[in-house]
PDB file of C-alpha atoms in Angstrom:
ATOM      1  CA  MET V   1     -12.109   9.066  42.245  1.00 47.00           C
ATOM      2  CA  VAL V   2     -10.689   5.765  41.017  1.00 50.00           C
ATOM      3  CA  ALA V   3      -8.143   6.020  38.226  1.00 53.00           C
ATOM      4  CA  ASP V   4      -8.903   4.137  35.028  1.00 60.00           C
ATOM      5  CA  PRO V   5      -5.547   3.521  33.311  1.00 58.00           C
ATOM      6  CA  ALA V   6      -7.087   0.976  30.952  1.00 55.00           C
ATOM      7  CA  GLY V   7      -9.699   3.483  29.816  1.00 58.00           C
ATOM      8  CA  ALA V   8      -7.099   6.211  29.354  1.00 52.00           C
ATOM      9  CA  GLU V   9      -4.910   3.852  27.347  1.00 55.00           C
ATOM     10  CA  ALA V  10      -7.877   2.859  25.168  1.00 49.00           C
ATOM     11  CA  LYS V  11      -8.643   6.540  24.560  1.00 52.00           C
ATOM     12  CA  ARG V  12      -5.045   7.263  23.537  1.00 55.00           C
ATOM     13  CA  SER V  13      -5.077   4.222  21.265  1.00 53.00           C
ATOM     14  CA  GLY V  14      -8.324   5.382  19.658  1.00 54.00           C
ATOM     15  CA  LYS V  15      -6.874   8.841  19.043  1.00 55.00           C
ATOM     16  CA  ALA V  16      -3.734   7.380  17.458  1.00 56.00           C
ATOM     17  CA  ARG V  17      -5.807   5.081  15.264  1.00 57.00           C
ATOM     18  CA  GLN V  18      -7.911   8.063  14.226  1.00 56.00           C
ATOM     19  CA  LEU V  19      -4.902  10.088  13.065  1.00 56.00           C
ATOM     20  CA  LEU V  20      -3.384   7.126  11.228  1.00 59.00           C
ATOM     21  CA  GLY V  21      -6.683   6.188   9.570  1.00 58.00           C
ATOM     22  CA  MET V  22      -6.772   2.735  11.137  1.00 57.00           C
ATOM     23  CA  LYS V  23      -9.662   0.440  11.965  1.00 57.00           C
ATOM     24  CA  GLY V  24     -11.131   1.082  15.421  1.00 57.00           C
ATOM     25  CA  ALA V  25     -10.590   4.861  15.424  1.00 55.00           C
ATOM     26  CA  GLU V  26     -12.299   7.060  17.974  1.00 60.00           C
ATOM     27  CA  ALA V  27     -14.938   9.510  16.752  1.00 60.00           C
ATOM     28  CA  GLY V  28     -15.366  13.137  17.726  1.00 66.00           C
ATOM     29  CA  GLU V  29     -12.254  14.884  16.346  1.00 71.00           C
ATOM     30  CA  THR V  30     -12.905  18.570  15.638  1.00 77.00           C
ATOM     31  CA  SER V  31      -9.538  19.805  14.300  1.00 90.00           C
ATOM     32  CA  ILE V  32      -9.911  20.102  10.523  1.00 93.00           C
ATOM     33  CA  TRP V  33      -6.205  19.327   9.997  1.00 93.00           C
ATOM     34  CA  LYS V  34      -6.398  16.135  12.015  1.00 93.00           C
ATOM     35  CA  ILE V  35      -9.539  15.187  10.097  1.00 94.00           C
ATOM     36  CA  ARG V  36      -7.719  15.792   6.803  1.00 95.00           C
ATOM     37  CA  LEU V  37      -4.841  13.622   8.013  1.00 95.00           C
ATOM     38  CA  GLN V  38      -7.306  10.895   8.961  1.00 94.00           C
ATOM     39  CA  LEU V  39      -8.672  10.967   5.401  1.00 96.00           C
ATOM     40  CA  MET V  40      -5.152  10.495   4.065  1.00 96.00           C
ATOM     41  CA  LYS V  41      -4.627   7.321   6.197  1.00 94.00           C
ATOM     42  CA  ALA V  42      -0.998   7.883   7.126  1.00 95.00           C
ATOM     43  CA  ILE V  43      -0.565   4.205   8.026  1.00 91.00           C
ATOM     44  CA  THR V  44      -0.859   3.381   4.296  1.00 92.00           C
ATOM     45  CA  TRP V  45       2.055   5.627   3.319  1.00 95.00           C
ATOM     46  CA  ILE V  46       4.625   3.258   4.775  1.00 93.00           C
ATOM     47  CA  PRO V  47       4.562   0.577   2.011  1.00 92.00           C
ATOM     48  CA  LEU V  48       4.912   3.253  -0.680  1.00 95.00           C
ATOM     49  CA  ILE V  49       7.824   4.909   1.106  1.00 97.00           C
ATOM     50  CA  TRP V  50       9.451   1.497   1.501  1.00 97.00           C
ATOM     51  CA  GLY V  51       8.833   0.765  -2.189  1.00 97.00           C
ATOM     52  CA  VAL V  52      10.905   3.833  -3.095  1.00 98.00           C
ATOM     53  CA  VAL V  53      13.721   2.493  -0.893  1.00 98.00           C
ATOM     54  CA  CYS V  54      13.530  -0.845  -2.710  1.00 98.00           C
ATOM     55  CA  GLY V  55      13.604   0.867  -6.097  1.00 98.00           C
ATOM     56  CA  ALA V  56      16.671   2.909  -5.152  1.00 98.00           C
ATOM     57  CA  ALA V  57      18.359  -0.295  -3.944  1.00 97.00           C
ATOM     58  CA  SER V  58      17.514  -2.233  -7.115  1.00 97.00           C
ATOM     59  CA  SER V  59      18.773   0.574  -9.373  1.00 97.00           C
ATOM     60  CA  GLY V  60      22.384  -0.126  -8.497  1.00 94.00           C
ATOM     61  CA  GLY V  61      23.010   3.598  -8.838  1.00 94.00           C
ATOM     62  CA  TYR V  62      22.153   4.959  -5.408  1.00 96.00           C
ATOM     63  CA  THR V  63      25.050   6.342  -3.384  1.00 95.00           C
ATOM     64  CA  TRP V  64      24.898   7.812   0.088  1.00 96.00           C
ATOM     65  CA  SER V  65      25.158  11.592  -0.193  1.00 97.00           C
ATOM     66  CA  VAL V  66      23.169  14.452   1.293  1.00 98.00           C
ATOM     67  CA  GLU V  67      21.765  15.295  -2.145  1.00 97.00           C
ATOM     68  CA  ASN V  68      20.636  11.732  -2.859  1.00 97.00           C
ATOM     69  CA  VAL V  69      19.040  11.399   0.578  1.00 97.00           C
ATOM     70  CA  LEU V  70      17.070  14.598   0.024  1.00 98.00           C
ATOM     71  CA  ILE V  71      16.013  13.543  -3.472  1.00 98.00           C
ATOM     72  CA  ALA V  72      14.943  10.118  -2.202  1.00 98.00           C
ATOM     73  CA  ALA V  73      12.977  11.849   0.565  1.00 98.00           C
ATOM     74  CA  ALA V  74      11.223  13.985  -2.067  1.00 98.00           C
ATOM     75  CA  CYS V  75      10.310  10.832  -3.988  1.00 98.00           C
ATOM     76  CA  MET V  76       8.944   9.321  -0.756  1.00 98.00           C
ATOM     77  CA  LEU V  77       6.924  12.500  -0.177  1.00 98.00           C
ATOM     78  CA  MET V  78       5.460  12.167  -3.667  1.00 98.00           C
ATOM     79  CA  SER V  79       4.674   8.465  -3.317  1.00 97.00           C
ATOM     80  CA  GLY V  80       3.477   8.516   0.293  1.00 96.00           C
ATOM     81  CA  PRO V  81       1.801  11.608   1.780  1.00 97.00           C
ATOM     82  CA  LEU V  82       0.897  13.262  -1.525  1.00 98.00           C
ATOM     83  CA  LEU V  83      -0.226  10.589  -4.005  1.00 98.00           C
ATOM     84  CA  THR V  84      -1.156   7.905  -1.483  1.00 97.00           C
ATOM     85  CA  GLY V  85      -2.928  10.618   0.491  1.00 97.00           C
ATOM     86  CA  TYR V  86      -4.765  11.546  -2.724  1.00 98.00           C
ATOM     87  CA  THR V  87      -5.644   7.886  -3.297  1.00 97.00           C
ATOM     88  CA  GLN V  88      -7.023   7.385   0.207  1.00 96.00           C
ATOM     89  CA  THR V  89      -8.973  10.645   0.171  1.00 97.00           C
ATOM     90  CA  ILE V  90     -10.639   9.921  -3.163  1.00 97.00           C
ATOM     91  CA  ASN V  91     -11.377   6.389  -2.001  1.00 95.00           C
ATOM     92  CA  ASP V  92     -13.150   7.723   1.096  1.00 96.00           C
ATOM     93  CA  TYR V  93     -15.058  10.179  -1.093  1.00 97.00           C
ATOM     94  CA  TYR V  94     -16.481   7.457  -3.320  1.00 95.00           C
ATOM     95  CA  ASP V  95     -16.838   4.947  -0.470  1.00 91.00           C
ATOM     96  CA  ARG V  96     -18.899   7.188   1.785  1.00 93.00           C
ATOM     97  CA  ASP V  97     -22.002   4.994   1.474  1.00 89.00           C
ATOM     98  CA  LEU V  98     -19.984   1.861   2.235  1.00 84.00           C
ATOM     99  CA  ASP V  99     -18.232   3.534   5.174  1.00 87.00           C
ATOM    100  CA  ALA V 100     -21.617   4.580   6.551  1.00 89.00           C
ATOM    101  CA  ILE V 101     -22.217   0.840   7.045  1.00 85.00           C
ATOM    102  CA  ASN V 102     -18.757  -0.467   7.934  1.00 81.00           C
ATOM    103  CA  GLU V 103     -17.022   2.525   9.547  1.00 85.00           C
ATOM    104  CA  PRO V 104     -19.567   5.261  10.361  1.00 89.00           C
ATOM    105  CA  ASN V 105     -16.915   7.102  12.416  1.00 88.00           C
ATOM    106  CA  ARG V 106     -14.910   7.921   9.265  1.00 90.00           C
ATOM    107  CA  PRO V 107     -14.741  11.692   8.580  1.00 93.00           C
ATOM    108  CA  ILE V 108     -17.205  11.841   5.668  1.00 95.00           C
ATOM    109  CA  PRO V 109     -20.102   9.658   6.906  1.00 94.00           C
ATOM    110  CA  SER V 110     -19.785  11.170  10.393  1.00 92.00           C
ATOM    111  CA  GLY V 111     -20.165  14.683   8.934  1.00 93.00           C
ATOM    112  CA  ALA V 112     -16.831  15.869  10.340  1.00 94.00           C
ATOM    113  CA  ILE V 113     -15.833  17.314   6.937  1.00 95.00           C
ATOM    114  CA  SER V 114     -17.879  18.543   3.990  1.00 96.00           C
ATOM    115  CA  LEU V 115     -17.739  17.015   0.514  1.00 97.00           C
ATOM    116  CA  GLY V 116     -16.475  20.317  -0.874  1.00 97.00           C
ATOM    117  CA  GLN V 117     -13.536  20.283   1.532  1.00 97.00           C
ATOM    118  CA  VAL V 118     -12.782  16.694   0.544  1.00 98.00           C
ATOM    119  CA  ARG V 119     -12.780  17.562  -3.170  1.00 98.00           C
ATOM    120  CA  ALA V 120     -10.398  20.479  -2.510  1.00 98.00           C
ATOM    121  CA  GLN V 121      -8.062  18.129  -0.624  1.00 98.00           C
ATOM    122  CA  VAL V 122      -8.087  15.671  -3.530  1.00 98.00           C
ATOM    123  CA  TRP V 123      -6.965  18.341  -5.987  1.00 98.00           C
ATOM    124  CA  VAL V 124      -4.285  19.837  -3.727  1.00 98.00           C
ATOM    125  CA  LEU V 125      -2.703  16.445  -3.077  1.00 98.00           C
ATOM    126  CA  LEU V 126      -2.876  15.345  -6.717  1.00 98.00           C
ATOM    127  CA  LEU V 127      -1.400  18.526  -8.189  1.00 98.00           C
ATOM    128  CA  SER V 128       1.300  18.685  -5.513  1.00 98.00           C
ATOM    129  CA  GLY V 129       2.307  15.085  -6.230  1.00 98.00           C
ATOM    130  CA  LEU V 130       2.509  15.723  -9.972  1.00 98.00           C
ATOM    131  CA  ALA V 131       4.576  18.870  -9.381  1.00 98.00           C
ATOM    132  CA  VAL V 132       7.092  16.947  -7.254  1.00 98.00           C
ATOM    133  CA  ALA V 133       7.277  14.210  -9.923  1.00 98.00           C
ATOM    134  CA  TYR V 134       8.066  16.839 -12.568  1.00 98.00           C
ATOM    135  CA  GLY V 135      10.800  18.292 -10.380  1.00 98.00           C
ATOM    136  CA  LEU V 136      12.330  14.856  -9.813  1.00 98.00           C
ATOM    137  CA  ASP V 137      12.488  14.253 -13.567  1.00 98.00           C
ATOM    138  CA  ARG V 138      14.288  17.566 -13.995  1.00 98.00           C
ATOM    139  CA  TRP V 139      16.795  16.626 -11.277  1.00 97.00           C
ATOM    140  CA  ALA V 140      17.439  13.204 -12.847  1.00 97.00           C
ATOM    141  CA  GLY V 141      17.891  14.730 -16.316  1.00 97.00           C
ATOM    142  CA  HIS V 142      15.282  12.459 -17.897  1.00 97.00           C
ATOM    143  CA  GLU V 143      14.630  13.159 -21.563  1.00 96.00           C
ATOM    144  CA  PHE V 144      11.380  11.227 -21.157  1.00 96.00           C
ATOM    145  CA  PRO V 145       9.466  12.362 -18.027  1.00 97.00           C
ATOM    146  CA  THR V 146       9.415   8.912 -16.420  1.00 97.00           C
ATOM    147  CA  LEU V 147       8.495   9.980 -12.887  1.00 98.00           C
ATOM    148  CA  PHE V 148       5.756  12.328 -14.116  1.00 98.00           C
ATOM    149  CA  VAL V 149       4.238   9.605 -16.316  1.00 98.00           C
ATOM    150  CA  LEU V 150       4.358   7.126 -13.428  1.00 98.00           C
ATOM    151  CA  ALA V 151       2.636   9.674 -11.187  1.00 98.00           C
ATOM    152  CA  VAL V 152      -0.086  10.352 -13.759  1.00 98.00           C
ATOM    153  CA  GLY V 153      -0.572   6.628 -14.440  1.00 97.00           C
ATOM    154  CA  GLY V 154      -0.703   5.754 -10.762  1.00 97.00           C
ATOM    155  CA  SER V 155      -3.156   8.561 -10.064  1.00 98.00           C
ATOM    156  CA  PHE V 156      -5.390   7.372 -12.902  1.00 97.00           C
ATOM    157  CA  ILE V 157      -5.370   3.831 -11.513  1.00 97.00           C
ATOM    158  CA  SER V 158      -6.287   5.249  -8.107  1.00 96.00           C
ATOM    159  CA  TYR V 159      -9.214   7.092  -9.657  1.00 97.00           C
ATOM    160  CA  ILE V 160     -10.652   4.142 -11.570  1.00 97.00           C
ATOM    161  CA  TYR V 161     -10.066   1.919  -8.531  1.00 95.00           C
ATOM    162  CA  SER V 162     -12.515   3.995  -6.487  1.00 94.00           C
ATOM    163  CA  ALA V 163     -14.747   5.890  -8.929  1.00 96.00           C
ATOM    164  CA  PRO V 164     -17.625   4.679 -11.076  1.00 92.00           C
ATOM    165  CA  PRO V 165     -18.250   3.504 -13.700  1.00 92.00           C
ATOM    166  CA  LEU V 166     -15.146   1.244 -13.668  1.00 92.00           C
ATOM    167  CA  LYS V 167     -14.612   1.139  -9.870  1.00 92.00           C
ATOM    168  CA  LEU V 168     -12.069  -1.671 -10.012  1.00 93.00           C
ATOM    169  CA  LYS V 169     -12.561  -2.441  -6.336  1.00 87.00           C
ATOM    170  CA  GLN V 170     -15.963  -3.899  -7.209  1.00 88.00           C
ATOM    171  CA  ASN V 171     -14.025  -6.928  -8.489  1.00 90.00           C
ATOM    172  CA  GLY V 172     -11.869  -8.652  -5.886  1.00 91.00           C
ATOM    173  CA  TRP V 173      -9.245  -9.775  -8.398  1.00 94.00           C
ATOM    174  CA  LEU V 174      -8.832  -6.602 -10.470  1.00 94.00           C
ATOM    175  CA  GLY V 175      -9.163  -4.221  -7.561  1.00 94.00           C
ATOM    176  CA  ASN V 176      -6.753  -6.005  -5.264  1.00 94.00           C
ATOM    177  CA  TYR V 177      -4.152  -6.469  -7.997  1.00 96.00           C
ATOM    178  CA  ALA V 178      -4.381  -2.757  -8.831  1.00 95.00           C
ATOM    179  CA  LEU V 179      -3.876  -2.043  -5.142  1.00 93.00           C
ATOM    180  CA  GLY V 180      -1.010  -4.536  -4.810  1.00 94.00           C
ATOM    181  CA  ALA V 181       0.790  -3.150  -7.864  1.00 96.00           C
ATOM    182  CA  SER V 182       0.316   0.398  -6.576  1.00 94.00           C
ATOM    183  CA  TYR V 183       1.897  -0.588  -3.260  1.00 93.00           C
ATOM    184  CA  ILE V 184       4.821  -2.590  -4.679  1.00 96.00           C
ATOM    185  CA  ALA V 185       5.515  -1.949  -8.365  1.00 97.00           C
ATOM    186  CA  LEU V 186       4.759   1.774  -8.760  1.00 97.00           C
ATOM    187  CA  PRO V 187       6.944   3.176  -5.953  1.00 98.00           C
ATOM    188  CA  TRP V 188       9.629   0.623  -6.822  1.00 98.00           C
ATOM    189  CA  TRP V 189       9.651   1.890 -10.405  1.00 98.00           C
ATOM    190  CA  ALA V 190       9.843   5.481  -9.172  1.00 98.00           C
ATOM    191  CA  GLY V 191      12.838   4.838  -6.915  1.00 98.00           C
ATOM    192  CA  HIS V 192      14.584   2.756  -9.574  1.00 98.00           C
ATOM    193  CA  ALA V 193      14.010   5.316 -12.351  1.00 98.00           C
ATOM    194  CA  LEU V 194      15.259   8.128 -10.123  1.00 98.00           C
ATOM    195  CA  PHE V 195      18.702   6.583  -9.633  1.00 97.00           C
ATOM    196  CA  GLY V 196      19.018   4.161 -12.557  1.00 96.00           C
ATOM    197  CA  ASP V 197      17.466   2.970 -15.808  1.00 95.00           C
ATOM    198  CA  LEU V 198      14.029   1.396 -15.538  1.00 96.00           C
ATOM    199  CA  ASN V 199      14.082  -1.548 -17.947  1.00 95.00           C
ATOM    200  CA  PRO V 200      11.398  -4.096 -18.978  1.00 95.00           C
ATOM    201  CA  THR V 201      12.911  -6.849 -16.807  1.00 95.00           C
ATOM    202  CA  ILE V 202      12.510  -4.769 -13.653  1.00 96.00           C
ATOM    203  CA  VAL V 203       8.974  -3.824 -14.673  1.00 97.00           C
ATOM    204  CA  VAL V 204       7.948  -7.453 -15.213  1.00 97.00           C
ATOM    205  CA  LEU V 205       9.618  -8.722 -12.033  1.00 97.00           C
ATOM    206  CA  THR V 206       7.902  -6.141  -9.855  1.00 97.00           C
ATOM    207  CA  LEU V 207       4.536  -6.766 -11.509  1.00 97.00           C
ATOM    208  CA  ILE V 208       4.956 -10.450 -10.640  1.00 97.00           C
ATOM    209  CA  TYR V 209       5.967  -9.518  -7.103  1.00 97.00           C
ATOM    210  CA  SER V 210       2.782  -7.451  -6.961  1.00 97.00           C
ATOM    211  CA  MET V 211       0.781 -10.684  -7.013  1.00 97.00           C
ATOM    212  CA  ALA V 212       1.965 -11.073  -3.412  1.00 96.00           C
ATOM    213  CA  GLY V 213       0.673  -7.524  -2.962  1.00 94.00           C
ATOM    214  CA  LEU V 214      -2.714  -8.742  -4.184  1.00 95.00           C
ATOM    215  CA  GLY V 215      -2.725 -11.143  -1.249  1.00 94.00           C
ATOM    216  CA  ILE V 216      -1.847  -8.328   1.150  1.00 93.00           C
ATOM    217  CA  ALA V 217      -4.661  -6.200  -0.260  1.00 93.00           C
ATOM    218  CA  VAL V 218      -7.189  -8.999   0.308  1.00 93.00           C
ATOM    219  CA  VAL V 219      -6.469  -8.810   4.053  1.00 92.00           C
ATOM    220  CA  ASN V 220      -8.119  -5.379   4.092  1.00 86.00           C
ATOM    221  CA  ASP V 221     -11.341  -6.800   2.632  1.00 89.00           C
ATOM    222  CA  PHE V 222     -12.197  -8.820   5.724  1.00 89.00           C
ATOM    223  CA  LYS V 223     -13.101  -5.743   7.770  1.00 81.00           C
ATOM    224  CA  ALA V 224     -15.740  -4.743   5.182  1.00 82.00           C
ATOM    225  CA  VAL V 225     -17.458  -8.040   4.388  1.00 84.00           C
ATOM    226  CA  GLU V 226     -20.919  -6.988   5.570  1.00 80.00           C
ATOM    227  CA  GLY V 227     -20.923  -3.649   3.761  1.00 80.00           C
ATOM    228  CA  ASP V 228     -19.474  -5.182   0.585  1.00 81.00           C
ATOM    229  CA  ARG V 229     -22.197  -7.820   0.606  1.00 84.00           C
ATOM    230  CA  GLN V 230     -24.959  -5.248   1.089  1.00 82.00           C
ATOM    231  CA  LEU V 231     -23.680  -3.008  -1.714  1.00 77.00           C
ATOM    232  CA  GLY V 232     -22.906  -5.841  -4.146  1.00 79.00           C
ATOM    233  CA  LEU V 233     -19.125  -5.427  -4.185  1.00 79.00           C
ATOM    234  CA  LYS V 234     -17.474  -8.691  -5.240  1.00 87.00           C
ATOM    235  CA  SER V 235     -14.565  -8.831  -2.826  1.00 90.00           C
ATOM    236  CA  LEU V 236     -12.919 -12.222  -2.429  1.00 94.00           C
ATOM    237  CA  PRO V 237     -14.460 -12.853   1.028  1.00 93.00           C
ATOM    238  CA  VAL V 238     -17.896 -12.138  -0.466  1.00 92.00           C
ATOM    239  CA  MET V 239     -17.313 -14.297  -3.578  1.00 93.00           C
ATOM    240  CA  PHE V 240     -15.631 -17.287  -1.933  1.00 95.00           C
ATOM    241  CA  GLY V 241     -16.501 -17.036   1.745  1.00 94.00           C
ATOM    242  CA  VAL V 242     -14.258 -15.881   4.559  1.00 94.00           C
ATOM    243  CA  GLN V 243     -12.185 -19.027   5.065  1.00 95.00           C
ATOM    244  CA  THR V 244     -11.555 -19.773   1.376  1.00 96.00           C
ATOM    245  CA  ALA V 245     -10.611 -16.141   0.767  1.00 96.00           C
ATOM    246  CA  ALA V 246      -8.165 -16.314   3.678  1.00 96.00           C
ATOM    247  CA  TRP V 247      -6.445 -19.302   2.047  1.00 97.00           C
ATOM    248  CA  ILE V 248      -6.329 -17.524  -1.332  1.00 96.00           C
ATOM    249  CA  CYS V 249      -4.780 -14.532   0.423  1.00 96.00           C
ATOM    250  CA  VAL V 250      -1.968 -16.430   2.171  1.00 97.00           C
ATOM    251  CA  LEU V 251      -1.197 -18.619  -0.839  1.00 97.00           C
ATOM    252  CA  MET V 252      -0.780 -15.567  -3.067  1.00 97.00           C
ATOM    253  CA  ILE V 253       1.565 -13.999  -0.528  1.00 97.00           C
ATOM    254  CA  ASP V 254       3.665 -17.125  -0.035  1.00 97.00           C
ATOM    255  CA  ILE V 255       3.772 -18.549  -3.565  1.00 98.00           C
ATOM    256  CA  PHE V 256       4.880 -15.361  -5.288  1.00 97.00           C
ATOM    257  CA  GLN V 257       7.504 -14.575  -2.667  1.00 98.00           C
ATOM    258  CA  GLY V 258       8.729 -18.142  -3.116  1.00 97.00           C
ATOM    259  CA  GLY V 259       8.773 -17.564  -6.862  1.00 97.00           C
ATOM    260  CA  MET V 260      11.018 -14.532  -6.374  1.00 98.00           C
ATOM    261  CA  ALA V 261      13.375 -16.629  -4.249  1.00 98.00           C
ATOM    262  CA  ALA V 262      13.522 -19.208  -7.055  1.00 98.00           C
ATOM    263  CA  TYR V 263      14.282 -16.432  -9.547  1.00 97.00           C
ATOM    264  CA  LEU V 264      17.142 -15.170  -7.367  1.00 98.00           C
ATOM    265  CA  ILE V 265      18.602 -18.674  -7.384  1.00 97.00           C
ATOM    266  CA  GLY V 266      18.247 -18.643 -11.170  1.00 97.00           C
ATOM    267  CA  ILE V 267      20.382 -15.495 -11.448  1.00 96.00           C
ATOM    268  CA  HIS V 268      22.928 -16.960  -9.000  1.00 96.00           C
ATOM    269  CA  LYS V 269      22.032 -14.764  -6.034  1.00 97.00           C
ATOM    270  CA  ASN V 270      21.801 -17.727  -3.696  1.00 98.00           C
ATOM    271  CA  LEU V 271      22.541 -15.932  -0.425  1.00 98.00           C
ATOM    272  CA  TYR V 272      19.790 -13.406  -1.084  1.00 98.00           C
ATOM    273  CA  ALA V 273      17.420 -16.250  -2.001  1.00 98.00           C
ATOM    274  CA  VAL V 274      18.136 -18.001   1.309  1.00 98.00           C
ATOM    275  CA  LEU V 275      17.526 -14.757   3.228  1.00 98.00           C
ATOM    276  CA  LEU V 276      14.215 -14.282   1.408  1.00 98.00           C
ATOM    277  CA  ILE V 277      13.124 -17.839   2.239  1.00 98.00           C
ATOM    278  CA  LEU V 278      14.039 -17.290   5.897  1.00 98.00           C
ATOM    279  CA  LEU V 279      11.820 -14.187   5.885  1.00 98.00           C
ATOM    280  CA  ILE V 280       8.897 -16.121   4.383  1.00 98.00           C
ATOM    281  CA  ILE V 281       8.924 -18.725   7.192  1.00 98.00           C
ATOM    282  CA  PRO V 282       7.732 -16.390  10.009  1.00 98.00           C
ATOM    283  CA  GLN V 283       5.001 -15.071   7.709  1.00 97.00           C
ATOM    284  CA  ILE V 284       3.677 -18.607   7.294  1.00 97.00           C
ATOM    285  CA  THR V 285       3.877 -19.060  11.070  1.00 97.00           C
ATOM    286  CA  PHE V 286       1.782 -15.941  11.737  1.00 97.00           C
ATOM    287  CA  GLN V 287      -0.684 -16.957   9.041  1.00 97.00           C
ATOM    288  CA  ASP V 288      -1.278 -20.194  10.936  1.00 96.00           C
ATOM    289  CA  MET V 289      -1.281 -18.569  14.393  1.00 96.00           C
ATOM    290  CA  TYR V 290      -3.607 -15.688  13.598  1.00 96.00           C
ATOM    291  CA  PHE V 291      -5.047 -15.155  10.173  1.00 96.00           C
ATOM    292  CA  LEU V 292      -6.242 -18.596   9.081  1.00 96.00           C
ATOM    293  CA  ARG V 293      -7.786 -19.279  12.482  1.00 95.00           C
ATOM    294  CA  ASP V 294      -9.972 -16.153  12.504  1.00 94.00           C
ATOM    295  CA  PRO V 295      -9.493 -13.728   9.583  1.00 93.00           C
ATOM    296  CA  LEU V 296     -12.212 -11.352  10.766  1.00 91.00           C
ATOM    297  CA  GLU V 297     -10.831 -10.972  14.266  1.00 93.00           C
ATOM    298  CA  ASN V 298      -7.103 -11.219  13.617  1.00 93.00           C
ATOM    299  CA  ASP V 299      -6.597  -9.280  10.366  1.00 91.00           C
ATOM    300  CA  VAL V 300      -4.863  -6.304  12.028  1.00 89.00           C
ATOM    301  CA  LYS V 301      -2.831  -8.523  14.377  1.00 93.00           C
ATOM    302  CA  TYR V 302      -1.667 -10.623  11.417  1.00 95.00           C
ATOM    303  CA  GLN V 303      -0.644  -7.600   9.381  1.00 92.00           C
ATOM    304  CA  ALA V 304       1.309  -6.120  12.281  1.00 92.00           C
ATOM    305  CA  SER V 305       3.112  -9.423  12.894  1.00 95.00           C
ATOM    306  CA  ALA V 306       3.820 -10.658   9.376  1.00 95.00           C
ATOM    307  CA  GLN V 307       4.234  -7.645   7.136  1.00 93.00           C
ATOM    308  CA  PRO V 308       7.591  -6.482   8.555  1.00 94.00           C
ATOM    309  CA  PHE V 309       9.063  -9.759   7.276  1.00 97.00           C
ATOM    310  CA  LEU V 310       7.428  -9.295   3.872  1.00 96.00           C
ATOM    311  CA  VAL V 311       8.791  -5.783   3.380  1.00 95.00           C
ATOM    312  CA  LEU V 312      12.255  -6.876   4.498  1.00 97.00           C
ATOM    313  CA  GLY V 313      12.001  -9.595   1.848  1.00 98.00           C
ATOM    314  CA  MET V 314      11.262  -6.916  -0.736  1.00 98.00           C
ATOM    315  CA  LEU V 315      14.451  -5.085   0.213  1.00 98.00           C
ATOM    316  CA  VAL V 316      16.489  -8.312   0.065  1.00 98.00           C
ATOM    317  CA  THR V 317      15.152  -8.911  -3.459  1.00 98.00           C
ATOM    318  CA  ALA V 318      15.903  -5.314  -4.462  1.00 98.00           C
ATOM    319  CA  LEU V 319      19.480  -5.526  -3.186  1.00 97.00           C
ATOM    320  CA  ALA V 320      19.983  -8.772  -5.096  1.00 98.00           C
ATOM    321  CA  ILE V 321      18.776  -7.119  -8.294  1.00 97.00           C
ATOM    322  CA  GLY V 322      20.960  -4.069  -7.660  1.00 96.00           C
ATOM    323  CA  HIS V 323      24.019  -6.319  -7.433  1.00 95.00           C
ATOM    324  CA  SER V 324      23.144  -8.352 -10.524  1.00 94.00           C
ATOM    325  CA  SER V 325      23.631  -8.009 -14.259  1.00 89.00           C
ATOM    326  CA  LEU V 326      20.002  -6.893 -14.604  1.00 90.00           C
ATOM    327  CA  VAL V 327      20.990  -3.280 -14.008  1.00 85.00           C
ATOM    328  CA  SER V 328      24.462  -3.228 -15.546  1.00 66.00           C
TER     329      SER V 328
END
């Protein structure tokens, strides 16, 4: 028998993609726990976990101790596996007709898990996330339950993003901004509030930064153009065409990161501004190499290449804020 290393590698890759909830997953998983993990799309937890890190950095109050590391890890658990897992599960629940067209191997349209089991998972993740948020407020000594309110607000946005009648994702602008803010602003606020005082300036700055997150969210729309068109969802690729939407996407990412660099110069954090600009340059390079040339084919390759530089830029911005008068 002739060995087929390429086939074995493809099978392993498909299995990994399945567990992480990525595009191109292999069908046929029978373990209910792996199926539940696939619904939670573990690959999407990373930006939320990183957002908590950025918030802790921008607070100016984080110090390295065992207690603080454990508390930060609890906040990451709340933001990532629990509430992002809730968001992804409820999104799959309400997107089952769309996934039947675009990704029929997903757990719900493939019949790998029942709708009742999905609903139970939604509630377990939501209530667990809210419970952790309440505990974090108690640890921080908040008179106003900031973390709990953020968790409730973020969970509500997740619901109206996916569920009718509002279903924000039906509109490419509203839906993608809600997604971008959930990936950048919300976890940033949580990390900042946990170790410092969340003030209006930080809120506004991160909401502006979330416009770059809107651009990131648009990248995910290219894999679902056909299904969106059939079901009447007004994603940006459907409204403007694939190439125009790709340009909108990269301009949002670049312009608003550039705007943050300009702001850092304005508050006399010039070194941080230069570092942020240096991190924007490779993103523009990968946009030209991959994404703008073929958004449908290269969306995953572009994200894997460019997004590490974007998230490092977020941390640079957070550190600049943490060492500024904005948090003193």
